[in-house]
Amino acid sequence: MAQQSKTSKWNQIRHAKLFMPIVCLLIVLLLNVIQTPDFFKISMNNGVLYGYLVDIINRGSELVILAVGMTLVTAVSGGQDISVGAVMAVAAAICCQILSGGAVSTNTLAAPIIVAALAGILAAGLCGAFNGFLVAKLNIQPMVATLILFTAGRGIAQLVTKGQITYVRVGSYKVLGGYIGSCPIPTPVFVAILTVIVMQLILKKTALGLYLESVGINGSASRLVGLNSTMLKIIAYIICGLLAGLAGIVASSRIYSADANNIGLNLEMDAILAVALGGNNLGGGKFNLMGSIIGAYTIQALTTSLYAMSVSADQLPVYKAIVVIAIVVLQSPVFQSRISKVTQRKAVGNAA
Amino acid sequence: MKKKVLSLLLCGVMVMGTLVGCGSSGSSDGGSSDGGSDSGDTITVGFSQVGAESDWRTANTASMKETFSEENGYTLIFDDAQQKQENQITAIRNFIQQEVDYIVLAPVTETGWDTVLQEAKDAGIPVIIVDRMVDVSDDSLYTAWVGSDFRAEGNKACEWLNAFAEAKGINAGDLNIVDIQGTIGASAQIGRSEGLNDAVKKYGWNLVAQQTGEFTQAKGQEVMESLLKQNDNINVVYCENDNEAFGAIDALEAAGYKVGDDIANGEVMVMSFDSTNAGLTDVLSGKITVNTECNPLHGPRVEEIIKKLQSGKDVDQLQYVDESIFAVDDTVTSIEAETSLGETSKYDVTVVTQDVIDGRAY
């Protein structure tokens, strides 16, 4: 009897939504311990927290912010926004250009940081609205609609920065990507956590989360029960754009400059992967925000681990691909049903 | 309503189209009138440039425009390709039609030039490639190539490090170097990494780690952060461009290290390449100890080739521009390093002052 309740509890855990994403994250982290024994060591160095785990949480911040927006877009429209990386560059370019007052490099601020940052994020929101308009109003497939800004976004950013890297060499601009005063925890971590909390509150305290899921599952049916699917889709894309803008400002603050060619480069693919690793269906419908966030940290953990294991640069993508394939296979429905069959057979064998 | 919006959009697109069309035809008109004025006494040069994506590129363009000015007896037809190969191909065809005397090409990509270069060859116009190389089946399609010797840049930086270590009495085995590489496969990365790898073997330095920073500040920072956690004995960071060096310096300082050339007393030395304005400013402040130049001023060398061709002499097909090396102080005054052509030459080390930075074109 006791045995049975134990197995049922195990089954409960095993079938929990977040089980597989968490297991994958743990596997990636534990693999490190074999290679790098002091992987989990966190110490104080120069007044700030120091260690691989801190790096993962710090460097993963932008990806987490993007993954949140990507999850919403995926849920409501059954497609992905591949323009987020380019939109990051647009936000960073506008923010730095306002701060520098049009110069290539500046040591004094031409405008308050908050104004410039808001302008950048707002521009990113506009990009999101444009994507949303194409997807919801004109019914263009998300991948195709967002391909426009994916291609044009960096061009726009280049145009804003006049094709050069704009530097803002002012201490206060480095805070968002660095540290607040003598606080030992990097600021991007707070930004990411705050984003997640705010989004979680909006989704749970209002009916927005439920509405997005219902539109994603069946748009026409949702419209018939009185939901404005078009508007909901546009809202999701605007949120995704705003978050991409925020991520862009954080990334730009890290390097106190707007590098239109490189900020957020290939990050849209990582964000989509994070959503998938989190156990979300890329075809839309029900979504799990926490899953995507764990997925994002898994990807960053993988990158940091490969650095820690000193994998040579030319082989890096291969190892990354192998681990990603393994994780995706582990989570695939076919593999899962195989596993549950095997465990069932074992259980039957034990009973007999 | 929807139809109205759509038609409005279409109108907008068409207006844009005509505007753009006007712009481009206008500029090519200007070009042909320039070419038409070509008489016996001036040499007409058509230059197809990649674009204006970096300070380096802007300086490259300025050098060409300065060298091939009217006062010097040239007519320069300049074409900005805005990073597009098809624009460059169109530009070269225009140059051929305008019967220019020489074509100078800074290619966007390495491949896909066979047809258009063959057209230039058939028209009897010599083509000089600058900066990046072209990958063509027949090497006779271009007359000469002018660009940077990345391998020599790597050698120079390493010879400097060796001379520095000897001057300061540091044992070769005590130099623990990390290499933050450029984008893997880029010619600048290959040359600079090879230079270091050979020097490590030759002098018995300790190469602790090699990892790519993809020529960006963000990656340079992230990689340096990680490398510092694996090794606590790093005293030399070999960054393969200035942007990576900025990132590495940020990471080092955030982790409580002091950057500078006093490696005997625990400082970490940062070496860099490119010598951009911002890079040399960091040399001046002592954060970067040595910065090896990647010279964008190709104009004079191209002019030299054209003059030789004018007087009917043969030219070497591969030509490298002169590049110097900048350091924070005069611990090492000159070095000898081998170039890709196998020659050993002597290079003077320039000590960076504000005047040096102000006197540079980029």
XYZ file of C-alpha atoms in Angstrom:
714
model
C 0.000 0.000 0.000
C 2.752 2.377 1.008
C 4.612 1.406 -2.140
C 1.617 2.265 -4.268
C 1.144 5.732 -2.791
C 4.834 6.358 -3.289
C 4.652 5.454 -6.972
C 1.522 7.509 -7.503
C 3.183 10.493 -5.924
C 6.195 9.897 -8.179
C 3.855 9.740 -11.148
C 2.250 12.972 -10.064
C 5.618 14.675 -9.964
C 6.686 13.095 -13.205
C 3.628 14.334 -15.035
C 3.792 17.818 -13.607
C 4.176 20.398 -16.352
C 7.507 21.668 -15.159
C 9.073 18.269 -14.467
C 10.961 17.789 -17.721
C 12.234 21.379 -18.086
C 13.596 21.296 -14.536
C 15.199 17.880 -15.037
C 16.914 19.134 -18.182
C 18.253 22.204 -16.399
C 19.541 20.032 -13.559
C 21.215 17.602 -15.961
C 23.043 20.454 -17.686
C 24.154 21.868 -14.334
C 25.190 18.510 -12.860
C 27.229 17.566 -15.928
C 29.390 20.527 -15.039
C 30.281 19.241 -11.616
C 32.089 16.271 -13.165
C 34.202 18.550 -15.315
C 34.435 21.619 -13.103
C 34.118 20.605 -9.420
C 33.746 24.135 -8.116
C 31.005 25.012 -10.604
C 28.517 25.771 -7.838
C 30.934 27.760 -5.753
C 29.756 31.311 -5.155
C 32.074 33.722 -3.437
C 32.353 37.406 -2.795
C 34.957 39.045 -4.989
C 35.605 42.770 -5.148
C 32.337 43.361 -3.312
C 30.121 41.457 -5.740
C 28.884 37.886 -5.994
C 31.190 35.802 -8.128
C 30.756 32.358 -9.635
C 29.448 30.405 -12.615
C 25.899 30.286 -11.236
C 25.892 34.064 -10.898
C 27.085 34.316 -14.510
C 24.261 32.089 -15.719
C 21.563 34.040 -13.893
C 23.112 37.370 -14.899
C 23.804 36.605 -18.563
C 20.473 34.804 -18.976
C 18.472 37.917 -18.051
C 17.909 39.256 -21.569
C 16.933 35.811 -22.793
C 14.415 35.407 -19.948
C 12.830 38.772 -20.777
C 12.595 37.813 -24.453
C 11.259 34.333 -23.652
C 8.371 35.835 -21.650
C 7.234 37.892 -24.635
C 7.839 35.028 -27.044
C 5.654 32.710 -24.930
C 2.684 35.076 -25.147
C 3.070 35.559 -28.899
C 3.415 31.828 -29.423
C 0.346 31.072 -27.326
C -1.971 33.549 -28.990
C -0.916 33.303 -32.627
C 0.626 29.862 -32.907
C 3.718 31.441 -34.434
C 6.900 33.124 -33.316
C 8.201 36.664 -33.479
C 11.609 36.323 -35.124
C 12.211 40.069 -35.124
C 12.951 40.419 -31.378
C 16.746 40.413 -31.824
C 16.591 43.188 -34.404
C 14.057 45.105 -32.295
C 16.539 44.967 -29.391
C 19.066 46.681 -31.639
C 16.523 49.359 -32.623
C 15.726 50.152 -28.975
C 19.413 50.269 -28.046
C 20.231 52.472 -31.027
C 17.493 54.998 -30.265
C 18.328 55.078 -26.553
C 22.080 55.608 -27.086
C 21.557 58.120 -29.855
C 19.317 60.261 -27.638
C 21.798 59.997 -24.753
C 24.758 60.989 -26.900
C 22.856 63.778 -28.633
C 23.865 62.432 -32.036
C 27.612 62.148 -31.373
C 29.547 58.913 -31.942
C 30.953 58.877 -28.419
C 29.964 60.920 -25.411
C 31.105 61.468 -21.841
C 28.109 63.565 -20.810
C 24.429 62.763 -21.084
C 22.445 64.837 -23.568
C 19.153 63.695 -22.046
C 17.987 61.951 -18.849
C 18.528 58.180 -19.060
C 14.925 57.414 -18.147
C 13.627 59.484 -21.088
C 16.010 57.863 -23.554
C 15.309 54.363 -22.254
C 11.554 54.911 -22.429
C 11.882 56.263 -25.971
C 13.816 53.143 -26.967
C 11.316 50.805 -25.338
C 8.421 52.729 -26.869
C 9.955 52.438 -30.331
C 10.280 48.704 -29.717
C 6.609 48.663 -28.726
C 5.780 50.343 -32.048
C 7.717 47.607 -33.848
C 5.619 45.090 -31.899
C 2.423 46.894 -32.889
C 3.508 46.768 -36.530
C 4.086 43.013 -36.255
C 0.753 42.606 -34.481
C -1.038 44.580 -37.189
C 0.416 42.359 -39.918
C -0.424 39.160 -38.054
C -3.842 40.006 -36.609
C -5.336 42.426 -39.143
C -3.814 41.212 -42.376
C -3.649 37.558 -41.317
C -0.073 37.120 -42.469
C 1.719 34.144 -40.936
C 3.732 35.305 -37.912
C 7.049 33.979 -39.222
C 6.610 35.864 -42.506
C 5.204 39.025 -40.926
C 8.046 39.329 -38.421
C 10.586 38.468 -41.111
C 10.102 42.051 -42.327
C 11.508 43.600 -39.158
C 13.988 40.740 -38.759
C 15.535 41.953 -42.008
C 14.839 45.667 -41.730
C 15.324 46.152 -37.986
C 19.110 46.213 -38.007
C 19.003 48.497 -41.024
C 16.793 50.899 -39.085
C 19.168 50.693 -36.126
C 22.135 51.387 -38.435
C 20.271 54.345 -39.871
C 19.666 55.744 -36.379
C 23.312 55.356 -35.348
C 24.540 56.498 -38.785
C 26.170 53.122 -39.302
C 28.559 53.411 -36.373
C 28.780 52.154 -32.811
C 27.482 54.861 -30.472
C 29.289 54.917 -27.108
C 27.789 56.389 -23.945
C 30.741 56.459 -21.555
C 28.844 57.614 -18.488
C 28.850 55.705 -15.207
C 25.119 56.007 -14.590
C 24.300 54.388 -17.933
C 26.258 51.277 -16.929
C 24.026 50.651 -13.898
C 21.307 48.737 -15.725
C 23.799 46.220 -17.093
C 26.124 46.365 -14.095
C 25.529 46.941 -10.405
C 23.453 49.412 -8.369
C 25.878 51.096 -5.993
C 27.388 48.457 -3.722
C 24.643 45.872 -4.242
C 26.424 42.543 -4.833
C 23.787 41.208 -7.237
C 23.949 42.306 -10.909
C 21.105 44.628 -11.928
C 19.955 42.584 -14.982
C 18.873 39.849 -12.545
C 16.471 42.285 -10.851
C 15.170 43.477 -14.208
C 14.440 39.901 -15.269
C 12.771 38.970 -11.974
C 10.703 42.145 -11.977
C 9.587 41.492 -15.558
C 8.506 37.970 -14.688
C 6.612 39.082 -11.561
C 4.814 41.910 -13.369
C 3.862 39.693 -16.313
C 2.746 36.891 -13.994
C 0.550 39.356 -12.064
C -0.981 40.742 -15.260
C -1.670 37.274 -16.603
C -3.074 35.829 -13.374
C -4.851 38.815 -11.816
C -6.584 39.749 -15.034
C -8.160 37.367 -17.497
C -5.544 38.208 -20.139
C -3.703 34.875 -19.782
C -6.919 32.923 -20.182
C -8.016 35.042 -23.158
C -4.679 34.587 -24.915
C -4.867 30.816 -24.476
C -8.422 30.645 -25.715
C -7.640 32.691 -28.833
C -4.627 30.477 -29.445
C -6.678 27.292 -29.144
C -9.498 28.456 -31.366
C -9.617 32.021 -32.650
C -13.041 31.817 -34.307
C -14.711 30.211 -31.316
C -13.219 32.848 -29.034
C -14.557 35.563 -31.292
C -18.006 33.988 -31.175
C -18.037 34.073 -27.364
C -17.188 37.748 -27.494
C -13.398 37.979 -27.321
C -11.739 40.461 -29.639
C -9.100 38.068 -31.022
C -7.548 40.697 -33.291
C -6.990 43.073 -30.420
C -5.640 40.327 -28.160
C -3.115 39.279 -30.770
C -1.957 42.855 -31.285
C -1.621 43.293 -27.509
C 0.553 40.168 -27.278
C 2.851 41.431 -30.042
C 3.074 44.870 -28.443
C 4.064 43.278 -25.111
C 6.637 41.146 -26.926
C 8.024 44.268 -28.608
C 8.171 46.250 -25.364
C 10.005 43.404 -23.633
C 12.434 43.101 -26.541
C 13.084 46.825 -26.142
C 13.776 46.372 -22.434
C 16.167 43.504 -23.183
C 17.862 45.692 -25.777
C 18.440 48.497 -23.268
C 19.920 46.032 -20.750
C 22.205 44.520 -23.413
C 23.254 47.999 -24.511
C 23.944 49.104 -20.940
C 26.274 46.126 -20.466
C 28.557 47.430 -23.207
C 27.558 51.119 -22.710
C 27.067 51.381 -26.455
C 24.681 50.593 -29.286
C 26.269 48.015 -31.561
C 23.515 47.768 -34.172
C 25.142 44.809 -35.899
C 25.556 42.617 -32.849
C 23.073 43.448 -30.073
C 20.632 40.564 -29.807
C 22.198 38.747 -32.736
C 20.645 35.250 -33.067
C 18.895 35.771 -29.727
C 15.459 35.336 -31.343
C 16.316 31.708 -32.065
C 17.417 31.148 -28.461
C 14.171 32.716 -27.253
C 12.102 30.377 -29.442
C 14.186 27.452 -28.211
C 13.582 28.551 -24.609
C 9.828 28.459 -25.217
C 10.126 24.980 -26.730
C 12.430 23.667 -23.989
C 9.900 24.932 -21.442
C 7.469 22.328 -22.721
C 5.260 24.798 -24.593
C 3.520 23.850 -27.795
C 4.889 26.062 -30.570
C 1.509 25.646 -32.300
C -0.126 27.914 -29.736
C -2.807 27.475 -27.091
C -2.028 26.660 -23.482
C 1.241 28.055 -22.243
C 3.486 27.842 -19.237
C 5.461 30.968 -18.496
C 7.688 29.385 -15.842
C 8.626 26.637 -18.297
C 9.930 29.182 -20.797
C 11.929 30.922 -18.084
C 13.538 27.658 -17.002
C 14.178 26.956 -20.691
C 15.954 30.293 -21.030
C 18.204 29.600 -18.045
C 18.926 26.119 -19.437
C 20.222 27.638 -22.672
C 22.397 30.133 -20.810
C 23.613 27.376 -18.462
C 24.652 25.407 -21.534
C 26.591 28.342 -23.007
C 28.334 29.119 -19.723
C 29.101 25.420 -19.152
C 30.742 25.068 -22.519
C 32.933 28.068 -21.705
C 33.718 26.534 -18.307
C 34.716 23.248 -19.949
C 36.983 25.215 -22.328
C 35.436 23.660 -25.403
C 37.353 25.100 -28.331
C 35.486 27.799 -30.172
C 35.142 26.054 -33.519
C 33.447 23.031 -31.918
C 31.142 25.025 -29.654
C 28.043 24.979 -31.910
C 28.304 21.201 -32.349
C 28.181 20.479 -28.611
C 25.362 22.956 -28.175
C 23.378 21.235 -30.909
C 23.943 17.763 -29.421
C 22.647 18.817 -26.006
C 19.666 20.620 -27.511
C 18.769 17.540 -29.580
C 18.994 15.379 -26.458
C 16.749 17.714 -24.477
C 14.174 18.012 -27.240
C 14.067 14.227 -27.707
C 13.680 13.718 -23.949
C 10.638 15.970 -24.026
C 9.038 14.630 -27.201
C 5.635 12.932 -26.760
C 6.808 9.741 -28.495
C 9.740 9.315 -26.148
C 7.596 10.138 -23.125
C 4.979 7.541 -23.994
C 7.724 4.928 -24.558
C 9.121 5.659 -21.125
C 5.753 5.464 -19.427
C 5.092 2.128 -21.192
C 8.375 0.734 -19.919
C 7.695 1.878 -16.369
C 4.165 0.474 -16.539
C 5.472 -2.899 -17.664
C 7.935 -2.855 -14.806
C 5.175 -1.988 -12.383
C 3.079 -4.875 -13.722
C 6.087 -7.189 -13.408
C 6.617 -6.116 -9.824
C 2.976 -6.662 -8.967
C 3.055 -10.159 -10.463
C -12.134 50.939 -45.717
C -9.613 48.131 -45.995
C -9.337 48.731 -49.738
C -8.697 52.410 -49.172
C -5.901 51.692 -46.735
C -4.396 49.154 -49.108
C -4.506 51.495 -52.090
C -2.978 54.239 -49.972
C -0.184 51.876 -48.982
C 0.416 50.888 -52.611
C 0.551 54.540 -53.634
C 3.090 55.140 -50.909
C 5.238 52.274 -52.123
C 5.094 53.523 -55.715
C 6.091 57.043 -54.708
C 8.973 55.589 -52.706
C 9.975 53.530 -55.722
C 10.145 56.527 -58.035
C 12.041 58.554 -55.453
C 14.624 55.825 -55.008
C 14.806 55.385 -58.766
C 15.459 59.082 -59.241
C 18.161 59.060 -56.616
C 20.152 56.249 -58.161
C 19.818 57.393 -61.758
C 20.820 60.881 -60.663
C 24.034 59.677 -59.125
C 24.987 57.503 -62.084
C 24.357 60.468 -64.385
C 26.780 62.439 -62.281
C 29.240 59.592 -62.574
C 29.097 59.362 -66.352
C 29.549 63.099 -66.784
C 32.645 62.810 -64.622
C 33.855 59.944 -66.785
C 33.064 61.879 -69.959
C 35.468 64.624 -68.993
C 38.248 62.073 -69.124
C 40.855 63.232 -71.593
C 44.417 62.107 -72.063
C 45.973 63.875 -69.092
C 43.885 62.567 -66.156
C 43.554 58.959 -65.122
C 39.999 57.830 -64.418
C 39.593 55.398 -61.530
C 36.321 53.701 -60.639
C 36.122 52.694 -56.972
C 33.378 50.415 -55.676
C 33.311 50.573 -51.879
C 31.436 48.174 -49.534
C 29.642 50.869 -47.573
C 30.238 52.952 -44.457
C 29.638 50.431 -41.676
C 32.595 51.289 -39.418
C 35.192 53.954 -38.621
C 37.701 51.761 -40.396
C 35.648 51.768 -43.601
C 35.068 55.514 -43.467
C 38.819 56.070 -43.145
C 39.409 53.669 -46.042
C 37.063 55.683 -48.270
C 38.617 58.983 -47.201
C 42.098 57.685 -48.035
C 41.007 56.743 -51.560
C 39.255 60.065 -52.136
C 42.289 61.992 -50.906
C 44.754 60.051 -53.049
C 42.748 60.082 -56.262
C 41.898 63.775 -56.189
C 41.804 66.123 -59.173
C 44.951 67.903 -57.928
C 46.836 64.634 -58.130
C 45.701 64.173 -61.726
C 42.901 61.659 -61.245
C 39.184 61.507 -61.804
C 37.612 59.259 -59.172
C 34.187 57.748 -59.738
C 33.094 56.598 -56.304
C 30.284 54.120 -55.721
C 28.929 53.155 -52.284
C 27.436 49.650 -52.585
C 25.623 49.765 -49.223
C 26.766 46.228 -48.355
C 25.231 44.688 -51.471
C 27.145 42.654 -54.019
C 24.613 43.280 -56.784
C 25.215 47.015 -56.385
C 28.935 46.403 -56.777
C 28.438 44.317 -59.906
C 26.244 47.048 -61.402
C 28.867 49.636 -60.463
C 31.657 47.670 -62.182
C 29.538 47.290 -65.333
C 28.958 51.057 -65.264
C 32.705 51.620 -64.900
C 33.326 49.400 -67.946
C 30.738 51.317 -69.985
C 32.284 54.607 -68.954
C 35.653 53.221 -70.092
C 37.530 54.038 -66.907
C 41.276 53.394 -66.855
C 41.351 51.372 -63.620
C 38.775 49.680 -61.442
C 39.342 49.467 -57.680
C 37.076 47.064 -55.843
C 36.594 46.540 -52.097
C 34.468 43.384 -52.296
C 31.563 42.693 -49.911
C 32.006 38.931 -50.234
C 34.740 36.685 -51.548
C 32.762 34.670 -54.087
C 30.679 35.423 -57.169
C 33.032 37.743 -59.012
C 34.081 35.560 -61.970
C 31.637 36.877 -64.568
C 31.922 40.579 -63.928
C 35.718 40.503 -63.547
C 35.943 38.583 -66.828
C 33.932 41.407 -68.442
C 36.436 43.914 -67.078
C 39.329 41.811 -68.334
C 37.757 41.536 -71.806
C 37.404 45.327 -71.825
C 41.117 45.549 -70.989
C 40.639 47.386 -67.685
C 42.998 46.369 -64.850
C 41.195 45.558 -61.582
C 42.801 46.218 -58.192
C 41.174 44.523 -55.200
C 41.481 46.145 -51.785
C 40.858 44.862 -48.237
C 39.029 41.526 -48.563
C 40.171 38.948 -51.109
C 38.157 37.637 -54.042
C 37.850 33.919 -54.657
C 37.943 33.464 -58.441
C 38.775 30.415 -60.548
C 41.300 32.353 -62.614
C 43.781 34.494 -60.678
C 44.560 36.616 -63.733
C 41.094 38.194 -63.434
C 42.555 40.809 -61.118
C 45.849 42.630 -61.450
C 46.705 43.141 -57.812
C 45.380 42.921 -54.277
C 46.114 45.425 -51.531
C 45.260 44.707 -47.945
C 46.343 43.923 -44.432
C 48.806 41.198 -43.538
C 46.974 39.717 -40.562
C 49.631 37.076 -40.050
C 52.315 39.748 -39.793
C 50.111 41.657 -37.332
C 49.998 38.583 -35.106
C 53.762 38.090 -35.438
C 54.452 41.710 -34.590
C 52.331 41.640 -31.438
C 54.036 38.434 -30.290
C 57.551 39.717 -31.046
C 56.687 42.784 -29.006
C 55.529 40.618 -26.102
C 58.737 38.598 -26.266
C 60.889 41.722 -26.303
C 58.858 43.183 -23.461
C 59.240 40.057 -21.320
C 63.010 40.058 -21.937
C 63.288 43.750 -21.087
C 61.398 43.273 -17.839
C 63.184 40.027 -16.995
C 60.039 37.904 -17.003
C 60.493 34.191 -17.699
C 58.744 32.906 -20.824
C 57.089 30.161 -18.756
C 55.567 32.739 -16.426
C 53.508 34.345 -19.189
C 50.029 32.872 -18.844
C 48.161 33.998 -21.928
C 44.501 33.756 -22.852
C 43.503 34.369 -26.452
C 40.106 35.944 -27.093
C 39.759 35.074 -30.753
C 37.826 36.857 -33.466
C 34.956 35.309 -35.393
C 36.231 31.840 -36.232
C 37.169 31.614 -39.911
C 37.565 35.353 -40.519
C 40.916 36.056 -42.143
C 41.840 38.483 -39.349
C 41.173 35.776 -36.749
C 43.160 33.126 -38.621
C 46.237 35.314 -39.087
C 46.278 36.712 -35.564
C 45.621 33.337 -33.868
C 48.289 31.611 -35.971
C 50.796 34.285 -35.076
C 50.168 33.663 -31.385
C 50.135 29.870 -31.656
C 53.506 29.835 -33.405
C 55.020 32.243 -30.907
C 53.754 30.144 -27.997
C 55.623 27.147 -29.441
C 58.685 29.186 -30.299
C 59.106 30.964 -26.965
C 57.577 28.426 -24.578
C 54.808 30.663 -23.270
C 51.890 29.157 -21.433
C 48.709 29.469 -23.534
C 46.008 28.910 -20.929
C 42.895 29.092 -23.080
C 41.559 30.102 -26.483
C 37.932 31.102 -26.917
C 36.084 33.179 -29.490
C 34.717 36.606 -28.617
C 33.281 37.016 -32.130
C 34.907 40.466 -32.491
C 32.247 42.020 -30.234
C 32.446 43.790 -26.908
C 29.581 41.834 -25.340
C 31.107 38.428 -26.155
C 34.579 39.575 -25.186
C 33.212 40.511 -21.778
C 31.287 37.259 -21.316
C 34.214 35.062 -22.367
C 36.694 36.935 -20.173
C 34.323 36.611 -17.204
C 34.252 32.867 -17.667
C 37.992 32.476 -18.313
C 38.798 34.318 -15.087
C 36.847 31.739 -13.107
C 38.779 28.811 -14.550
C 42.224 30.331 -14.136
C 43.503 32.653 -11.493
C 46.975 32.976 -13.003
C 46.181 34.886 -16.212
C 48.543 37.795 -16.767
C 48.272 38.463 -20.505
C 45.027 38.804 -22.485
C 45.491 38.684 -26.263
C 42.354 40.252 -27.782
C 42.053 40.033 -31.544
C 40.333 43.411 -31.957
C 39.645 46.569 -29.984
C 35.995 45.823 -29.225
C 36.904 42.536 -27.547
C 39.581 44.354 -25.574
C 37.005 46.849 -24.225
C 34.815 43.954 -23.070
C 37.745 42.066 -21.546
C 38.889 45.156 -19.634
C 35.377 45.632 -18.211
C 35.265 41.997 -17.091
C 38.752 42.178 -15.542
C 37.986 45.350 -13.628
C 34.610 44.038 -12.454
C 36.382 40.973 -11.032
C 38.800 43.182 -9.122
C 41.854 42.816 -11.363
C 43.982 45.772 -12.311
C 44.823 46.117 -16.000
C 48.228 47.432 -16.995
C 51.725 46.416 -18.000
C 53.145 45.696 -14.540
C 52.525 41.951 -14.724
C 55.222 41.177 -12.187
C 53.056 42.892 -9.567
C 49.763 41.237 -10.390
C 48.475 43.497 -13.147
C 46.905 41.896 -16.205
C 48.223 43.063 -19.563
C 45.729 43.570 -22.400
C 46.984 43.344 -25.997
C 44.777 44.436 -28.860
C 44.567 44.903 -32.622
C 43.080 47.462 -35.067
C 44.219 50.699 -33.343
C 40.916 52.528 -33.700
C 40.573 55.927 -32.079
C 38.852 54.469 -28.999
C 41.438 51.691 -28.841
C 44.359 54.107 -28.832
C 42.614 56.242 -26.210
C 42.688 53.173 -23.962
C 46.401 52.750 -24.741
C 46.935 56.349 -23.670
C 45.194 55.671 -20.355
C 47.294 52.533 -19.920
C 44.447 50.024 -20.038
C 45.640 48.486 -23.295
C 49.395 47.999 -23.289
C 50.047 47.325 -26.945
C 47.835 47.832 -29.985
C 48.826 46.542 -33.433
C 47.484 48.555 -36.309
C 45.198 47.338 -39.066
C 45.736 50.139 -41.562
C 42.755 51.335 -43.609
C 44.768 53.877 -45.604
C 45.014 51.909 -48.838
C 45.052 54.898 -51.188
C 48.824 55.495 -51.481
C 49.604 51.825 -52.113
C 46.935 51.584 -54.816
C 48.307 54.747 -56.432
C 51.790 53.241 -56.420
C 50.465 50.204 -58.310
C 48.641 52.379 -60.840
C 51.776 54.451 -61.453
C 53.809 51.319 -62.099
C 51.161 50.006 -64.480
C 51.058 53.389 -66.269
C 54.779 53.166 -66.951
C 54.358 49.636 -68.232
C 56.082 47.814 -65.348
C 54.926 44.562 -63.787
C 53.464 44.601 -60.268
C 53.362 41.965 -57.538
C 49.893 40.509 -57.321
C 49.743 40.493 -53.508
C 50.658 43.731 -51.774
C 50.405 44.536 -48.104
C 49.911 47.992 -46.636
C 52.369 49.376 -44.095
C 51.104 48.912 -40.560
C 52.649 50.102 -37.338
C 52.410 49.067 -33.714
C 51.455 51.289 -30.765
C 52.451 50.864 -27.144
C 51.912 52.578 -23.847
C 55.621 53.319 -23.248
C 59.061 52.828 -24.800
C 60.081 49.618 -22.993
C 60.404 48.138 -26.477
C 61.470 50.613 -29.156
C 61.540 48.396 -32.221
C 60.853 44.803 -33.201
C 61.631 42.484 -36.063
C 58.846 40.307 -37.381
C 58.232 38.050 -40.337
C 55.562 38.928 -42.921
C 53.382 36.523 -44.873
C 55.798 36.830 -47.783
C 58.527 35.331 -45.608
C 60.563 38.519 -45.280
C 61.698 39.807 -41.939
C 61.362 43.522 -41.454
C 61.959 45.965 -38.656
C 59.089 47.953 -37.151
C 59.374 50.942 -34.854
C 57.034 50.956 -31.878
C 55.096 54.226 -31.577
C 54.450 55.497 -28.062
C 50.884 56.800 -27.906
C 50.384 60.444 -26.965
C 47.368 62.689 -27.452
C 49.118 64.172 -30.491
C 49.444 60.736 -32.079
C 45.715 60.108 -31.620
C 44.731 63.558 -32.888
C 46.985 63.188 -35.924
C 45.296 60.041 -37.153
C 42.585 59.961 -39.776
C 40.360 57.480 -37.945
